[in-house]
Amino acid sequence: MSDLDLRKLRYFLAIVDGGTFSRAAETLHIAQPVLSRQLRSLEKELGAILFERSSRGTELTAAGTALVDDARGLLASSVAFQRRARVHGRGEARFTIAFMPGVIVTGMARELSARFSGTRVEVLRSSWEDQVEVVRDGRADVSIVRLPVPRRGLRVVPMASEPRLVALPVGHPLARRPALRVADLVDLELLQDVDAVPEWRDAAERLRVNGLADRPIDLPMPTTVEEKLEYVAAGVGIAILPESAANFYTRPDVAYCRVTDLAPSDIALVCEVGRKSEIIDAAIELALDTAGVVVGDAG
């Protein structure tokens, strides 16, 4: 028997979770033909057909259904193995703080370095896709995240809140206003998951139910801030960013405006529930010292 390729198992589960090959390919950031080839290769290696395609869509076969839980277990075990290896590889003399773009962790890193002089404090830039995974897989000891995040197995320590701004093309008429409301934006295309901006989603759905707004245009969903801002600058749509991220991603063809009825973006520290150490306790203490702080002023 050949060695099992865990990457192909990931692809298999992406199709299960996404429901279609196209959604899975978009989530994995690969072309759909590549995904199809990898799935066929996995089926050949396993000697079993995992999916049936029909006019009703993509459906798991009996064999595929039977293997879903086993696949999840294998991937979870591989992640746990990597995490233990990375934690032991770093040793007690290194401590890593992950952070999202726009979030500044210099103060925490400096304070921990001063308190634990024998430990080298390092930082790691994370993203929306892996801001929690860097803790789960052992790349970081703590992570400064933007909520919401999946909380299973994690301790979440609220730290701060900050305003959220809308990114518009510099020449857009709305960009000249001192402040906006969500209702001003619902006719524009939102270039991110609508569930991440429930205020926009709810307002847009009300208009569309009443026939007062068109349905969204069909385009690949941007996965990074850089991609979103390229579309914004081209006049395709808008993006909502926390103020610190907007300050981080400044560019001459994009303007940021205050939106008065958007809920703030919350920042928190996360770490594994079961991991205990003096330096993790100290990081939590520093996070608690900032709890309730309002970052920046969008006015």
CSV table of C-alpha atoms in Angstrom, one decimal, residues 8-166:
chain,number,residue,atom,x,y,z
A,8,LYS,CA,-5.8,14.9,-0.6
A,9,LEU,CA,-7.8,14.1,2.6
A,10,ARG,CA,-8.0,17.8,3.2
A,11,TYR,CA,-9.4,18.3,-0.4
A,12,PHE,CA,-11.9,15.5,0.2
A,13,LEU,CA,-13.2,17.1,3.4
A,14,ALA,CA,-13.3,20.6,1.7
A,15,ILE,CA,-15.7,19.1,-0.8
A,16,VAL,CA,-17.8,17.5,1.9
A,17,ASP,CA,-18.0,20.8,3.9
A,18,GLY,CA,-18.5,23.0,0.8
A,19,GLY,CA,-21.1,20.9,-0.8
A,20,THR,CA,-19.7,21.4,-4.3
A,21,PHE,CA,-16.4,21.2,-6.1
A,22,SER,CA,-16.5,24.9,-7.1
A,23,ARG,CA,-17.0,26.1,-3.5
A,24,ALA,CA,-14.3,23.7,-2.2
A,25,ALA,CA,-11.8,24.9,-4.9
A,26,GLU,CA,-12.5,28.5,-3.9
A,27,THR,CA,-12.0,27.7,-0.2
A,28,LEU,CA,-8.7,25.9,-1.0
A,29,HIS,CA,-7.5,28.6,-3.4
A,30,ILE,CA,-6.9,26.1,-6.2
A,31,ALA,CA,-8.4,25.6,-9.7
A,32,GLN,CA,-11.4,23.3,-9.9
A,33,PRO,CA,-9.7,21.0,-12.5
A,34,VAL,CA,-6.8,20.5,-10.1
A,35,LEU,CA,-9.2,19.6,-7.3
A,36,SER,CA,-11.0,17.1,-9.5
A,37,ARG,CA,-7.7,15.5,-10.5
A,38,GLN,CA,-6.6,15.2,-6.9
A,39,LEU,CA,-9.9,13.7,-5.9
A,40,ARG,CA,-9.7,11.1,-8.7
A,41,SER,CA,-6.2,10.3,-7.6
A,42,LEU,CA,-7.4,9.7,-4.0
A,43,GLU,CA,-10.2,7.5,-5.1
A,44,LYS,CA,-7.8,5.4,-7.1
A,45,GLU,CA,-5.4,5.1,-4.2
A,46,LEU,CA,-8.3,4.1,-1.9
A,47,GLY,CA,-10.0,1.8,-4.4
A,48,ALA,CA,-13.4,3.5,-3.7
A,49,ILE,CA,-15.6,6.1,-5.3
A,50,LEU,CA,-16.2,8.9,-2.8
A,51,PHE,CA,-18.7,11.2,-4.7
A,52,GLU,CA,-21.4,10.9,-7.2
A,53,ARG,CA,-22.2,13.8,-9.5
A,54,SER,CA,-25.7,14.2,-10.9
A,55,SER,CA,-28.2,16.9,-11.8
A,56,ARG,CA,-28.9,17.2,-8.1
A,57,GLY,CA,-25.3,18.2,-7.4
A,58,THR,CA,-22.4,16.4,-5.7
A,59,GLU,CA,-23.4,13.7,-3.2
A,60,LEU,CA,-21.3,11.4,-1.0
A,61,THR,CA,-21.4,7.7,-1.9
A,62,ALA,CA,-21.8,5.1,0.9
A,63,ALA,CA,-18.1,4.6,0.9
A,64,GLY,CA,-17.5,8.4,1.1
A,65,THR,CA,-19.9,8.8,4.0
A,66,ALA,CA,-18.3,6.0,5.9
A,67,LEU,CA,-14.8,7.6,5.6
A,68,VAL,CA,-15.7,11.2,6.6
A,69,ASP,CA,-15.2,10.7,10.3
A,70,ASP,CA,-12.0,8.7,9.8
A,71,ALA,CA,-10.6,11.4,7.5
A,72,ARG,CA,-11.3,14.1,10.1
A,73,GLY,CA,-9.7,12.0,12.8
A,74,LEU,CA,-6.5,11.5,10.8
A,75,LEU,CA,-6.2,15.2,10.0
A,76,ALA,CA,-6.8,16.1,13.6
A,77,SER,CA,-4.1,13.6,14.7
A,78,SER,CA,-1.6,15.0,12.1
A,79,VAL,CA,-2.2,18.6,13.3
A,80,ALA,CA,-1.8,17.5,17.0
A,81,PHE,CA,1.5,15.8,16.0
A,82,GLN,CA,2.8,18.9,14.3
A,83,ARG,CA,1.7,21.1,17.2
A,84,ARG,CA,3.6,18.9,19.7
A,85,ALA,CA,6.7,18.8,17.5
A,86,ARG,CA,6.7,22.6,17.0
A,87,VAL,CA,6.1,23.3,20.7
A,88,HIS,CA,9.0,21.0,21.7
A,89,GLY,CA,11.1,22.3,18.9
A,90,ARG,CA,10.8,25.9,20.1
A,91,GLY,CA,11.6,24.8,23.6
A,92,GLU,CA,11.1,26.9,26.8
A,93,ALA,CA,13.6,29.5,25.5
A,94,ARG,CA,11.2,30.9,22.8
A,95,PHE,CA,7.8,32.4,23.0
A,96,THR,CA,5.8,33.4,19.9
A,97,ILE,CA,3.0,36.0,19.7
A,98,ALA,CA,0.9,35.9,16.6
A,99,PHE,CA,-1.0,39.0,15.5
A,100,MET,CA,-3.4,40.2,12.8
A,101,PRO,CA,-2.4,43.0,10.4
A,102,GLY,CA,-2.9,46.4,12.0
A,103,VAL,CA,-2.6,45.1,15.5
A,104,ILE,CA,0.5,46.2,17.3
A,105,VAL,CA,2.1,43.8,19.8
A,106,THR,CA,5.3,45.7,20.4
A,107,GLY,CA,4.4,46.6,23.9
A,108,MET,CA,3.5,43.1,24.9
A,109,ALA,CA,6.6,41.6,23.3
A,110,ARG,CA,8.8,44.2,25.0
A,111,GLU,CA,7.3,43.6,28.4
A,112,LEU,CA,7.5,39.8,28.2
A,113,SER,CA,11.1,40.1,27.1
A,114,ALA,CA,11.9,42.2,30.1
A,115,ARG,CA,10.1,39.9,32.6
A,116,PHE,CA,11.6,36.7,31.1
A,117,SER,CA,15.1,37.7,30.1
A,118,GLY,CA,16.1,34.1,29.3
A,119,THR,CA,13.3,33.7,26.7
A,120,ARG,CA,13.4,35.0,23.2
A,121,VAL,CA,10.0,36.6,22.4
A,122,GLU,CA,9.1,36.3,18.7
A,123,VAL,CA,6.2,37.6,16.6
A,124,LEU,CA,4.3,36.0,13.8
A,125,ARG,CA,1.9,37.7,11.4
A,126,SER,CA,-1.4,35.8,11.0
A,127,SER,CA,-4.4,36.2,8.7
A,128,TRP,CA,-8.2,35.7,8.8
A,129,GLU,CA,-7.7,32.1,7.7
A,130,ASP,CA,-5.1,31.0,10.4
A,131,GLN,CA,-5.3,33.5,13.3
A,132,VAL,CA,-6.6,30.6,15.5
A,133,GLU,CA,-4.9,27.8,13.7
A,134,VAL,CA,-1.4,29.2,14.5
A,135,VAL,CA,-2.2,28.4,18.2
A,136,ARG,CA,-3.8,25.0,17.5
A,137,ASP,CA,-0.9,23.8,15.4
A,138,GLY,CA,1.8,25.1,17.6
A,139,ARG,CA,3.3,27.9,15.5
A,140,ALA,CA,2.4,30.4,18.2
A,141,ASP,CA,1.9,30.3,22.0
A,142,VAL,CA,-0.7,33.0,22.0
A,143,SER,CA,-2.5,34.9,19.2
A,144,ILE,CA,-4.0,38.4,19.1
A,145,VAL,CA,-7.1,37.9,17.0
A,146,ARG,CA,-10.0,39.8,15.6
A,147,LEU,CA,-13.3,38.3,16.8
A,148,PRO,CA,-15.3,36.3,16.2
A,149,VAL,CA,-13.3,33.1,16.2
A,150,PRO,CA,-14.1,29.4,16.9
A,151,ARG,CA,-13.6,29.0,20.6
A,152,ARG,CA,-13.4,25.2,21.0
A,153,GLY,CA,-10.4,24.4,23.2
A,154,LEU,CA,-9.3,28.0,23.5
A,155,ARG,CA,-9.2,30.6,26.3
A,156,VAL,CA,-10.4,33.9,24.8
A,157,VAL,CA,-9.3,37.1,26.7
A,158,PRO,CA,-11.1,40.3,25.4
A,159,MET,CA,-8.6,43.2,25.0
A,160,ALA,CA,-9.9,46.2,23.0
A,161,SER,CA,-12.5,47.5,20.5
A,162,GLU,CA,-12.0,49.7,17.5
A,163,PRO,CA,-14.3,51.4,14.9
A,164,ARG,CA,-14.8,49.8,11.5
A,165,LEU,CA,-14.5,51.9,8.3
A,166,VAL,CA,-15.6,51.4,4.8
